[in-house]
């Protein structure tokens, strides 16, 4: 398996160079958002108001970490189920988001939007929060601190491991994987 | 009559909350190692390696195995010769959860109202299932449950004529539809029989059994093996990337049923199959 290195923010070329099944190592700044933050971002977009973060070229990580202990950058920080964000993802892609990281199935509207706006859906290993936390080198809350674990964090990551599930060409690793191994 | 102080329960519960979230049981680790040997897909192997490395990091660096440190679910078997002093059992357990989740830097994932959705800030209340048993001992089992896998659970009131094939279809189709959502490889808890609420509890209880320990009745032990085979033939694989190992184990628990009913339930657990037990 070849591993591709990605430096954020991502360009259309970065995205178009990825295929479902590719392993990637991401470095640079990414932002976190889960259900509550997505709802707030979507409301702002719909009202045409400015967002607390610029989504152009950005990578959004669906995560609600455990609290950091004193001296730790962040606590355990693995992906949460992405399907809960399906309702909002096309809107965020339209605003320029290039990739999102989570785990689990996406709906047809998200897959269509990934093609239309040139984006990718990546999965990190669900339940590997301790390992993934070691690839996060800085963390700060940039919006909605009142949401606690659901706040938007700006994370700096180094070689954060993920796998391309849905690419910008309509391929889906979850479907291909099952086809290859079902019997 | 033997007396146990509420504060003793609280201390114990606080310890159990931290232990369960930092140290994955040897039974699960062994099953994961075996899965790594059996897995054929390169992507699936890579996932299993990361999962095993994660378990080591959690243990050595005291970082929770998964960020979803779960709904705090307890099973209490209370010996009827034991008298609890200095508070109620419910409050003693909830106080232990508060302390354990605060001091262990575990995530607080509970909202006070299912529709209003304001975080309670201390991961309480716990879900507590208590039964009275003979004797003067108290057994507490703690099994924190993540939302991702808990959401992939279902109850179906089958017809008696649906029989064993009906149960197999229901369970296998349910796992198929859950796909990558519950963080495979998974552990599948199956309840059969009882009533609507009883069957769900059976499925959850099935998850408490040490991994790979078969059902005591050969018929159900065979059914567990058949379900495991059919689930692993789905090809979902570790994290849904495609592969041979979708489930590490299938555990069935049963109860007598009404002449008109065949209830069945599936409660899925992820590979972070946490459960710790203490007897006092
Ligand atoms: S399903 Fe399990 S492994 Fe996956 S995020 Fe939830 S608790 Fe963690």
XYZ file of N, CA and C in Angstrom, chain B:
840
model
N -26.549 -9.305 59.846
C -26.574 -8.872 58.444
C -25.315 -8.077 58.098
N -24.738 -8.389 56.944
C -23.524 -7.694 56.535
C -23.860 -6.258 56.101
N -22.995 -5.328 56.458
C -23.244 -3.943 56.055
C -22.177 -3.463 55.074
N -22.608 -2.713 54.087
C -21.655 -2.084 53.160
C -22.004 -0.603 53.113
N -20.975 0.215 53.205
C -21.211 1.660 53.191
C -21.373 2.158 51.746
N -22.247 3.140 51.581
C -22.438 3.733 50.252
C -21.123 4.298 49.738
N -20.312 4.839 50.646
C -19.042 5.437 50.208
C -18.086 4.375 49.650
N -18.197 3.136 50.140
C -17.362 2.051 49.605
C -17.732 1.796 48.146
N -19.041 1.783 47.881
C -19.523 1.584 46.500
C -19.020 2.723 45.614
N -19.120 3.942 46.128
C -18.700 5.108 45.341
C -17.225 5.006 44.947
N -16.369 4.686 45.916
C -14.926 4.576 45.637
C -14.656 3.503 44.584
N -15.320 2.372 44.767
C -15.124 1.245 43.868
C -15.553 1.610 42.432
N -16.711 2.232 42.338
C -17.237 2.615 41.019
C -16.291 3.598 40.334
N -15.766 4.550 41.107
C -14.853 5.546 40.525
C -13.636 4.838 39.921
N -13.109 3.867 40.647
C -11.960 3.097 40.149
C -12.315 2.327 38.881
N -13.496 1.703 38.916
C -13.905 0.876 37.770
C -14.071 1.716 36.511
N -14.577 2.943 36.673
C -14.781 3.826 35.502
C -13.441 4.080 34.812
N -12.424 4.332 35.616
C -11.118 4.635 35.026
C -10.491 3.373 34.438
N -10.555 2.306 35.198
C -9.927 1.062 34.739
C -10.494 0.595 33.396
N -11.818 0.599 33.293
C -12.453 0.087 32.071
C -12.061 0.907 30.851
N -11.855 2.205 31.049
C -11.581 3.064 29.908
C -10.104 3.135 29.519
N -9.239 2.592 30.384
C -7.805 2.630 30.094
C -7.243 1.267 29.695
N -7.799 0.221 30.272
C -7.242 -1.117 30.053
C -8.271 -2.003 29.375
N -7.978 -2.404 28.158
C -8.887 -3.315 27.468
C -8.644 -4.732 27.994
N -9.716 -5.489 28.199
C -9.601 -6.839 28.760
C -8.744 -7.754 27.893
N -8.049 -8.680 28.552
C -7.187 -9.619 27.831
C -7.974 -10.463 26.828
N -9.238 -10.763 27.180
C -10.059 -11.565 26.260
C -10.232 -10.854 24.917
N -10.425 -9.537 24.982
C -10.623 -8.766 23.747
C -9.291 -8.631 22.998
N -8.226 -8.388 23.750
C -6.908 -8.242 23.117
C -6.532 -9.544 22.393
N -6.783 -10.685 23.058
C -6.476 -11.971 22.418
C -7.285 -12.154 21.134
N -8.551 -11.779 21.185
C -9.399 -11.912 19.995
C -8.896 -11.012 18.867
N -8.402 -9.831 19.215
C -7.883 -8.910 18.200
C -6.597 -9.465 17.579
N -5.750 -10.087 18.417
C -4.504 -10.669 17.894
C -4.812 -11.830 16.943
N -5.805 -12.607 17.324
C -6.211 -13.725 16.482
C -6.777 -13.188 15.156
N -7.529 -12.108 15.255
C -8.108 -11.492 14.056
C -7.002 -11.038 13.101
N -5.935 -10.482 13.676
C -4.825 -10.005 12.836
C -4.207 -11.165 12.051
N -4.131 -12.332 12.685
C -3.589 -13.503 11.987
C -4.524 -13.976 10.877
N -5.829 -13.860 11.124
C -6.805 -14.390 10.167
C -7.144 -13.431 9.034
N -6.959 -12.149 9.279
C -7.382 -11.162 8.288
C -6.530 -11.266 7.026
N -7.196 -11.237 5.865
C -6.467 -11.330 4.598
C -6.293 -9.980 3.924
N -7.198 -9.045 4.204
C -7.138 -7.778 3.475
C -6.034 -6.892 4.052
N -5.186 -6.322 3.196
C -4.093 -5.473 3.687
C -4.619 -4.281 4.493
N -5.719 -3.662 4.008
C -6.266 -2.506 4.738
C -6.801 -2.958 6.097
N -7.428 -4.135 6.101
C -7.958 -4.663 7.355
C -6.858 -4.965 8.354
N -5.752 -5.519 7.863
C -4.595 -5.812 8.724
C -4.051 -4.525 9.345
N -3.943 -3.509 8.501
C -3.405 -2.224 8.964
C -4.284 -1.658 10.089
N -5.606 -1.776 9.912
C -6.543 -1.301 10.938
C -6.305 -2.054 12.246
N -6.203 -3.383 12.158
C -6.033 -4.185 13.371
C -4.718 -3.863 14.074
N -3.685 -3.583 13.279
C -2.400 -3.187 13.887
C -2.563 -1.881 14.658
N -3.267 -0.923 14.026
C -3.475 0.364 14.721
C -4.291 0.169 15.994
N -5.291 -0.695 15.926
C -6.148 -0.932 17.092
C -5.323 -1.534 18.240
N -4.456 -2.499 17.914
C -3.636 -3.123 18.953
C -2.597 -2.144 19.507
N -2.038 -1.333 18.620
C -1.073 -0.330 19.088
C -1.782 0.677 20.003
N -3.014 1.010 19.623
C -3.805 1.948 20.426
C -4.031 1.426 21.848
N -4.305 0.132 21.944
C -4.531 -0.480 23.262
C -3.274 -0.335 24.126
N -2.106 -0.537 23.500
C -0.837 -0.398 24.237
C -0.603 1.039 24.682
N -0.869 1.979 23.765
C -0.654 3.394 24.105
C -1.581 3.793 25.249
N -2.840 3.354 25.161
C -3.819 3.697 26.209
C -3.304 3.216 27.562
N -2.818 1.983 27.578
C -2.336 1.372 28.821
C -1.098 2.085 29.358
N -0.116 2.291 28.476
C 1.158 2.811 28.981
C 1.113 4.311 29.234
N 0.304 5.037 28.453
C 0.294 6.492 28.641
C -0.964 6.981 29.341
N -1.811 6.048 29.746
C -3.021 6.404 30.499
C -3.905 7.399 29.730
N -4.120 7.081 28.459
C -5.027 7.866 27.621
C -6.227 6.957 27.333
N -7.465 7.432 27.506
C -8.599 6.541 27.256
C -8.500 5.847 25.881
N -8.850 4.572 25.857
C -8.746 3.767 24.633
C -9.510 4.451 23.509
N -10.719 4.894 23.831
C -11.537 5.618 22.855
C -12.017 6.904 23.508
N -12.193 7.938 22.681
C -12.661 9.217 23.248
C -14.102 9.121 23.721
N -14.868 8.185 23.154
C -16.227 8.005 23.655
C -16.166 7.062 24.845
N -16.080 7.649 26.022
C -15.937 6.852 27.238
C -17.303 6.392 27.748
N -18.321 6.657 26.939
C -19.569 5.932 27.064
C -20.612 6.393 28.058
N -21.759 5.795 27.889
C -22.832 5.858 28.881
C -22.389 4.873 29.954
N -22.505 5.247 31.219
C -22.050 4.361 32.294
C -23.162 3.360 32.619
N -22.965 2.117 32.169
C -23.983 1.082 32.378
C -23.492 0.105 33.444
N -24.334 -0.153 34.427
C -23.974 -1.053 35.536
C -24.965 -2.191 35.657
N -24.434 -3.356 35.970
C -25.255 -4.495 36.375
C -24.866 -4.828 37.803
N -25.836 -4.799 38.695
C -25.551 -5.055 40.101
C -26.310 -6.299 40.543
N -25.567 -7.253 41.097
C -26.218 -8.404 41.729
C -26.032 -8.232 43.225
N -27.108 -7.892 43.887
C -27.033 -7.518 45.299
C -27.489 -8.690 46.166
N -26.589 -9.190 46.996
C -26.942 -10.284 47.899
C -27.963 -9.799 48.919
N -29.022 -10.586 49.098
C -30.103 -10.066 49.947
C -29.758 -10.053 51.439
N -28.589 -10.609 51.799
C -28.146 -10.536 53.199
C -27.330 -9.265 53.458
N -27.220 -8.412 52.448
C -26.380 -7.224 52.612
C -27.231 -5.974 52.801
N -26.832 -5.183 53.791
C -27.546 -3.941 54.087
C -26.664 -2.762 53.675
N -27.205 -1.865 52.881
C -26.446 -0.687 52.438
C -26.680 0.454 53.415
N -25.589 1.062 53.893
C -25.743 2.161 54.861
C -25.191 3.456 54.284
N -25.747 4.559 54.751
C -25.190 5.874 54.421
C -25.578 6.407 53.051
N -26.661 5.924 52.488
C -27.104 6.496 51.218
C -27.772 5.460 50.339
N -28.312 5.911 49.212
C -28.981 4.968 48.309
C -27.969 4.398 47.324
N -28.275 3.239 46.792
C -27.378 2.583 45.837
C -27.216 3.451 44.586
N -28.332 3.983 44.123
C -28.298 4.789 42.910
C -27.370 5.997 43.081
N -27.523 6.674 44.204
C -26.707 7.867 44.424
C -25.233 7.480 44.625
N -25.020 6.352 45.294
C -23.635 5.907 45.527
C -22.949 5.643 44.183
N -23.665 4.999 43.273
C -23.077 4.703 41.957
C -22.880 5.991 41.164
N -23.898 6.837 41.148
C -23.764 8.081 40.390
C -22.620 8.948 40.917
N -22.432 8.957 42.227
C -21.330 9.725 42.801
C -19.988 9.128 42.351
N -19.941 7.813 42.270
C -18.728 7.142 41.782
C -18.447 7.486 40.325
N -19.503 7.570 39.518
C -19.338 7.936 38.107
C -18.805 9.370 38.002
N -19.408 10.260 38.799
C -18.951 11.661 38.796
C -17.460 11.735 39.079
N -17.070 11.054 40.154
C -15.667 11.093 40.604
C -14.748 10.429 39.564
N -15.138 9.265 39.104
C -14.299 8.526 38.152
C -14.111 9.292 36.852
N -15.183 9.869 36.345
C -15.090 10.568 35.057
C -14.357 11.901 35.193
N -14.489 12.526 36.376
C -13.771 13.795 36.595
C -12.282 13.505 36.781
N -11.971 12.637 37.715
C -10.562 12.395 38.052
C -9.826 11.644 36.950
N -10.563 10.891 36.164
C -9.922 10.132 35.080
C -9.869 10.909 33.775
N -10.296 12.158 33.784
C -10.343 12.963 32.544
C -11.068 12.197 31.438
N -12.203 11.629 31.798
C -13.009 10.903 30.816
C -14.063 11.853 30.250
N -14.587 11.519 29.083
C -15.523 12.446 28.427
C -16.909 12.372 29.065
N -17.524 13.517 29.172
C -18.887 13.582 29.704
C -19.841 13.639 28.512
N -20.544 12.546 28.304
C -21.303 12.409 27.051
C -22.805 12.342 27.251
N -23.287 12.725 28.435
C -24.717 12.552 28.695
C -25.448 13.901 28.705
N -26.575 13.960 27.984
C -27.404 15.166 28.023
C -28.621 14.909 28.918
N -29.054 15.966 29.613
C -30.048 15.786 30.681
C -31.432 15.439 30.142
N -31.701 15.884 28.931
C -33.012 15.617 28.344
C -32.775 15.210 26.891
N -33.456 14.157 26.428
C -33.137 13.654 25.082
C -33.453 14.645 23.971
N -34.370 15.587 24.214
C -34.705 16.546 23.163
C -34.106 17.924 23.402
N -34.009 18.308 24.670
C -33.383 19.607 24.975
C -31.869 19.553 24.795
N -31.271 18.422 25.160
C -29.862 18.128 24.922
C -28.876 19.094 25.558
N -28.971 19.269 26.867
C -27.958 20.030 27.609
C -27.102 19.020 28.381
N -25.764 19.121 28.208
C -24.863 18.165 28.859
C -24.948 18.281 30.380
N -25.022 17.115 31.052
C -25.106 17.154 32.516
C -23.751 17.495 33.137
N -22.695 17.391 32.357
C -21.385 17.838 32.821
C -20.625 16.845 33.692
N -21.256 15.753 34.081
C -20.537 14.802 34.945
C -20.779 13.343 34.550
N -21.309 13.160 33.363
C -21.604 11.834 32.792
C -22.660 11.036 33.554
N -23.373 11.673 34.466
C -24.493 10.988 35.110
C -25.788 11.433 34.442
N -26.866 10.747 34.649
C -26.995 9.543 35.459
C -26.480 8.295 34.741
N -26.120 7.313 35.571
C -25.744 6.007 35.033
C -27.014 5.217 34.745
N -26.881 4.203 33.900
C -27.974 3.240 33.703
C -27.651 2.052 34.610
N -28.554 1.753 35.526
C -28.253 0.732 36.542
C -29.305 -0.377 36.513
N -28.843 -1.598 36.317
C -29.743 -2.758 36.351
C -29.412 -3.558 37.606
N -30.353 -3.615 38.518
C -30.084 -4.296 39.793
C -30.984 -5.505 39.952
N -30.397 -6.616 40.407
C -31.245 -7.739 40.814
C -30.794 -8.221 42.189
N -31.751 -8.739 42.942
C -31.446 -9.306 44.249
C -31.098 -10.768 44.056
N -30.034 -11.202 44.734
C -29.635 -12.618 44.644
C -29.419 -13.153 46.062
N -29.425 -14.457 46.234
C -29.159 -14.997 47.569
C -27.712 -14.695 47.991
N -27.472 -14.661 49.288
C -26.095 -14.545 49.762
C -25.746 -13.182 50.323
N -24.457 -13.023 50.693
C -24.027 -11.769 51.328
C -22.906 -11.100 50.533
N -22.957 -11.309 49.226
C -21.960 -10.663 48.358
C -22.659 -9.692 47.401
N -21.859 -8.737 46.913
C -22.382 -7.806 45.913
C -21.447 -7.861 44.705
N -22.031 -8.088 43.533
C -21.215 -8.096 42.315
C -21.628 -6.896 41.463
N -20.640 -6.106 41.111
C -20.913 -4.941 40.253
C -20.149 -5.115 38.942
N -20.872 -5.012 37.848
C -20.233 -5.050 36.533
C -20.454 -3.694 35.878
N -19.373 -3.144 35.346
C -19.442 -1.843 34.683
C -19.085 -2.031 33.212
N -19.951 -1.569 32.342
C -19.714 -1.713 30.902
C -20.063 -0.398 30.206
N -19.094 0.537 30.137
C -19.375 1.801 29.463
C -19.686 1.530 27.992
N -20.676 2.235 27.450
C -21.115 1.923 26.092
C -21.080 3.166 25.222
N -20.301 3.086 24.137
C -20.185 4.185 23.193
C -21.460 4.354 22.379
N -21.687 5.592 21.943
C -22.896 5.889 21.184
C -22.898 5.275 19.795
N -21.720 5.229 19.164
C -21.641 4.763 17.782
C -22.145 3.341 17.611
N -21.746 2.475 18.532
C -22.187 1.090 18.413
C -23.573 0.897 19.018
N -23.868 1.656 20.094
C -25.190 1.512 20.712
C -26.292 1.901 19.715
N -26.010 2.929 18.896
C -27.006 3.356 17.905
C -27.321 2.254 16.901
N -26.363 1.359 16.695
C -26.574 0.268 15.744
C -27.152 -0.949 16.482
N -28.299 -0.782 17.070
C -28.939 -1.856 17.824
C -30.400 -1.893 17.434
N -31.023 -3.057 17.600
C -32.416 -3.170 17.163
C -33.146 -4.286 17.884
N -34.455 -4.105 17.991
C -35.333 -5.142 18.540
C -36.355 -5.471 17.464
N -36.649 -6.764 17.294
C -37.708 -7.127 16.358
C -38.600 -8.198 16.981
N -39.897 -7.972 16.913
C -40.834 -8.954 17.426
C -41.161 -9.900 16.271
N -40.406 -11.011 16.197
C -40.624 -11.988 15.128
C -41.830 -12.852 15.457
N -42.280 -13.592 14.444
C -43.359 -14.561 14.679
C -42.721 -15.894 15.054
N -43.385 -16.669 15.925
C -42.812 -17.973 16.276
C -42.486 -18.797 15.026
N -43.294 -18.661 13.973
C -43.053 -19.449 12.763
C -41.801 -18.989 12.007
N -41.291 -17.807 12.324
C -40.054 -17.349 11.675
C -38.870 -18.223 12.100
N -38.939 -18.727 13.311
C -37.959 -19.705 13.785
C -36.515 -19.238 13.746
N -35.634 -20.211 13.733
C -34.207 -19.900 13.813
C -33.742 -19.137 12.568
N -34.349 -19.454 11.399
C -33.948 -18.732 10.174
C -34.322 -17.254 10.260
N -35.478 -16.999 10.875
C -35.916 -15.606 11.057
C -34.936 -14.838 11.925
N -34.459 -15.484 12.973
C -33.506 -14.829 13.872
C -32.188 -14.568 13.131
N -31.717 -15.575 12.395
C -30.444 -15.428 11.667
C -30.553 -14.280 10.645
N -31.650 -14.258 9.885
C -31.828 -13.197 8.878
C -31.821 -11.820 9.523
N -32.555 -11.724 10.624
C -32.653 -10.425 11.310
C -31.275 -9.960 11.772
N -30.529 -10.851 12.422
C -29.230 -10.463 12.985
C -28.243 -10.123 11.861
N -28.161 -10.991 10.853
C -27.156 -10.790 9.803
C -27.487 -9.527 8.979
N -28.773 -9.343 8.672
C -29.143 -8.139 7.918
C -28.879 -6.882 8.716
N -29.115 -6.978 10.003
C -28.870 -5.800 10.835
C -27.386 -5.436 10.831
N -26.525 -6.438 10.940
C -25.083 -6.161 10.926
C -24.671 -5.609 9.549
N -25.271 -6.156 8.491
C -24.966 -5.672 7.140
C -25.295 -4.179 7.026
N -26.483 -3.827 7.473
C -26.900 -2.423 7.361
C -26.062 -1.492 8.238
N -25.575 -2.008 9.357
C -24.766 -1.169 10.252
C -23.409 -0.859 9.629
N -22.935 -1.757 8.766
C -21.696 -1.522 8.009
C -20.550 -1.069 8.888
N -19.956 0.038 8.490
C -18.772 0.534 9.184
C -19.117 1.388 10.403
N -20.389 1.696 10.616
C -20.745 2.636 11.689
C -20.309 2.233 13.101
N -20.491 0.960 13.496
C -20.137 0.627 14.886
C -18.665 0.283 15.099
N -17.774 0.766 14.234
C -16.336 0.540 14.374
C -15.947 -0.934 14.381
N -16.255 -1.679 13.324
C -15.837 -3.069 13.303
C -14.314 -3.206 13.384
N -13.764 -4.322 13.901
C -14.504 -5.531 14.257
C -15.375 -5.342 15.514
N -16.555 -5.964 15.454
C -17.544 -5.779 16.501
C -17.740 -7.052 17.322
N -18.450 -6.880 18.429
C -18.945 -8.013 19.193
C -20.463 -7.899 19.112
N -21.126 -9.014 18.765
C -22.566 -8.950 18.551
C -23.291 -9.651 19.700
N -24.076 -8.885 20.425
C -24.900 -9.438 21.502
C -26.292 -9.704 20.952
N -26.768 -10.937 21.111
C -28.090 -11.295 20.590
C -28.970 -11.763 21.743
N -30.163 -11.202 21.842
C -31.150 -11.667 22.816
C -32.261 -12.380 22.062
N -32.735 -13.490 22.598
C -33.868 -14.195 21.985
C -34.828 -14.586 23.104
N -36.108 -14.233 22.933
C -37.119 -14.627 23.912
C -37.506 -13.495 24.848
N -38.341 -13.841 25.844
C -38.803 -12.844 26.807
C -39.828 -11.902 26.207
N -39.828 -10.681 26.707
C -40.740 -9.639 26.220
C -39.925 -8.571 25.506
N -40.605 -7.547 25.050
C -39.961 -6.441 24.326
C -38.772 -5.867 25.094
N -38.982 -5.544 26.393
C -37.877 -4.922 27.146
C -36.859 -5.963 27.600
N -37.340 -7.161 27.867
C -36.438 -8.206 28.358
C -35.417 -8.602 27.297
N -35.867 -8.663 26.049
C -34.970 -9.157 24.993
C -33.820 -8.178 24.743
N -34.110 -6.881 24.912
C -33.050 -5.880 24.737
C -32.000 -6.047 25.830
N -32.463 -6.306 27.029
C -31.554 -6.491 28.150
C -30.714 -7.771 27.975
N -31.344 -8.802 27.408
C -30.600 -10.045 27.144
C -29.448 -9.772 26.175
N -29.749 -8.996 25.137
C -28.724 -8.699 24.130
C -27.566 -7.932 24.766
N -27.905 -6.998 25.644
C -26.847 -6.236 26.320
C -26.043 -7.141 27.242
N -26.751 -7.999 27.990
C -26.057 -8.907 28.917
C -25.126 -9.853 28.181
N -25.516 -10.220 26.970
C -24.684 -11.127 26.175
C -23.297 -10.523 25.945
N -23.224 -9.198 25.931
C -21.942 -8.526 25.682
C -21.004 -8.605 26.885
N -21.540 -8.988 28.036
C -20.711 -9.023 29.246
C -19.898 -10.315 29.352
N -20.308 -11.320 28.609
C -19.622 -12.610 28.681
C -18.190 -12.458 28.152
N -17.202 -13.110 28.808
C -15.840 -13.035 28.258
C -15.842 -13.476 26.788
N -15.115 -12.750 25.975
C -15.142 -12.985 24.535
C -14.747 -14.410 24.181
N -15.560 -14.992 23.321
C -15.213 -16.324 22.842
C -15.689 -17.439 23.752
N -16.203 -17.111 24.941
C -16.756 -18.177 25.799
C -18.110 -18.557 25.231
N -18.281 -19.818 24.779
C -19.528 -20.165 24.087
C -20.708 -20.288 25.040
N -21.903 -20.228 24.471
C -23.132 -20.449 25.237
C -23.082 -21.855 25.832
N -23.541 -22.040 27.065
C -23.449 -23.375 27.685
C -24.241 -24.456 26.940
N -25.321 -24.078 26.261
C -26.084 -25.100 25.526
C -25.499 -25.278 24.126
N -25.189 -26.539 23.747
C -24.565 -26.766 22.427
C -25.375 -26.169 21.280
N -26.717 -26.240 21.363
C -27.536 -25.705 20.273
C -27.227 -24.219 20.042
N -27.181 -23.467 21.150
C -26.931 -22.026 21.008
C -25.467 -21.726 20.725
N -24.577 -22.581 21.233
C -23.152 -22.409 20.915
C -22.953 -22.578 19.402
N -23.665 -23.548 18.821
C -23.581 -23.745 17.371
C -24.182 -22.582 16.611
N -25.296 -22.068 17.134
C -25.936 -20.923 16.477
C -25.008 -19.699 16.524
N -24.306 -19.535 17.629
C -23.330 -18.431 17.727
C -22.269 -18.577 16.643
N -21.795 -19.801 16.457
C -20.767 -20.035 15.436
C -21.310 -19.775 14.033
N -22.542 -20.204 13.803
C -23.147 -19.993 12.478
C -23.306 -18.496 12.204
N -23.800 -17.766 13.207
C -23.976 -16.323 13.021
C -22.636 -15.639 12.769
N -21.620 -16.063 13.519
C -20.293 -15.458 13.345
C -19.785 -15.687 11.918
N -20.003 -16.919 11.428
C -19.551 -17.248 10.073
C -20.296 -16.387 9.049
N -21.618 -16.324 9.195
C -22.400 -15.565 8.198
C -22.080 -14.070 8.253
N -21.847 -13.563 9.457
C -21.499 -12.143 9.584
C -20.133 -11.882 8.949
N -19.194 -12.767 9.196
C -17.862 -12.551 8.626
C -17.828 -12.786 7.118
N -18.816 -13.515 6.607
C -18.925 -13.669 5.154
C -19.460 -12.410 4.479
N -19.952 -11.456 5.261
C -20.460 -10.215 4.656
C -19.331 -9.425 3.997
N -18.100 -9.607 4.496
C -16.958 -8.924 3.869
C -16.742 -7.488 4.328
N -17.497 -7.040 5.328
C -17.366 -5.649 5.795
C -15.936 -5.383 6.269
N -15.432 -6.288 7.107
C -14.027 -6.206 7.536
C -13.759 -5.119 8.560
N -12.507 -5.072 9.046
C -12.148 -4.066 10.050
C -12.418 -2.649 9.545
N -13.182 -1.901 10.310
C -13.585 -0.523 9.970
C -14.385 -0.427 8.675
N -14.821 -1.552 8.147
C -15.619 -1.503 6.921
C -14.791 -1.334 5.666
N -13.450 -1.496 5.794
C -12.582 -1.316 4.620
C -12.553 -2.567 3.743
N -13.343 -3.566 4.098
C -13.352 -4.832 3.369
C -12.410 -5.813 4.030
N -12.912 -7.031 4.297
C -12.029 -8.017 4.912
C -12.799 -9.157 5.519
N -12.033 -10.058 6.135
C -12.610 -11.292 6.669
C -13.184 -11.136 8.068
N -12.622 -10.236 8.841
C -13.048 -10.144 10.244
C -13.947 -8.923 10.461
N -15.258 -9.187 10.461
C -16.219 -8.127 10.763
C -16.588 -8.201 12.238
N -16.744 -9.424 12.736
C -17.072 -9.609 14.156
C -16.024 -10.492 14.820
N -15.739 -10.172 16.081
C -14.808 -10.987 16.868
C -15.549 -12.143 17.522
N -16.817 -11.901 17.852
C -17.606 -12.937 18.522
C -19.088 -12.603 18.434
N -19.912 -13.648 18.520
C -21.358 -13.477 18.665
C -21.754 -14.199 19.954
N -22.446 -13.503 20.828
C -22.920 -14.104 22.077
C -24.444 -14.042 22.121
N -25.053 -15.170 22.469
C -26.523 -15.219 22.543
C -26.946 -15.426 23.994
N -28.005 -14.730 24.406
C -28.655 -15.000 25.688
C -30.132 -15.226 25.403
N -30.730 -16.196 26.090
C -32.137 -16.505 25.814
C -32.975 -16.461 27.083
N -34.282 -16.439 26.884
C -35.254 -16.465 27.984
C -36.518 -17.124 27.416
N -37.303 -17.789 28.279
C -38.561 -18.343 27.779
C -39.405 -17.278 27.073
N -40.256 -17.715 26.160
C -41.059 -16.759 25.386
C -42.546 -17.071 25.529
N -43.378 -16.096 25.228
C -44.841 -16.245 25.197
C -45.215 -17.139 24.009
N -46.329 -17.869 24.131
C -46.716 -18.757 23.026
C -46.893 -17.998 21.702
N -47.174 -16.702 21.775
C -47.428 -15.930 20.552
C -46.203 -15.169 20.051
N -45.080 -15.214 20.802
C -43.980 -14.281 20.481
C -42.638 -14.964 20.237
N -41.837 -14.305 19.394
C -40.426 -14.660 19.260
C -39.634 -13.350 19.169
N -39.427 -12.695 20.317
C -38.666 -11.441 20.273
C -37.179 -11.718 20.025
N -36.554 -10.840 19.262
C -35.105 -10.948 19.038
C -34.510 -9.547 19.116
N -33.299 -9.463 19.634
C -32.633 -8.158 19.744
C -31.162 -8.297 19.409
N -30.620 -7.247 18.819
C -29.184 -7.180 18.545
C -28.633 -5.942 19.225
N -27.611 -6.113 20.038
C -26.911 -4.974 20.629
C -25.451 -5.117 20.188
N -25.002 -4.157 19.409
C -23.645 -4.262 18.879
C -22.662 -3.545 19.791
N -21.534 -4.180 20.024
C -20.444 -3.507 20.710
C -19.278 -3.402 19.746
N -18.493 -2.340 19.910
C -17.326 -2.170 19.063
C -16.176 -3.007 19.621
N -15.025 -2.911 18.961
C -13.861 -3.656 19.460
C -13.377 -3.117 20.799
N -13.784 -1.884 21.143
C -13.454 -1.371 22.481
C -14.530 -1.918 23.427
N -14.520 -3.235 23.579
C -15.557 -3.938 24.344
C -15.162 -3.938 25.814
N -15.582 -2.874 26.503
C -15.117 -2.653 27.876
C -16.070 -3.268 28.884
N -15.554 -4.039 29.793
C -16.347 -4.465 30.945
C -15.434 -4.891 32.076
N -15.698 -4.367 33.254
C -14.932 -4.784 34.438
C -15.912 -5.194 35.519
N -15.421 -6.051 36.391
C -16.287 -6.673 37.375
C -15.611 -6.637 38.741
N -16.396 -6.412 39.782
C -15.844 -6.465 41.146
C -16.846 -7.159 42.055
N -16.335 -7.949 42.980
C -17.205 -8.575 43.977
C -16.792 -8.067 45.349
N -17.767 -7.607 46.121
C -17.442 -7.201 47.504
C -18.311 -7.982 48.485
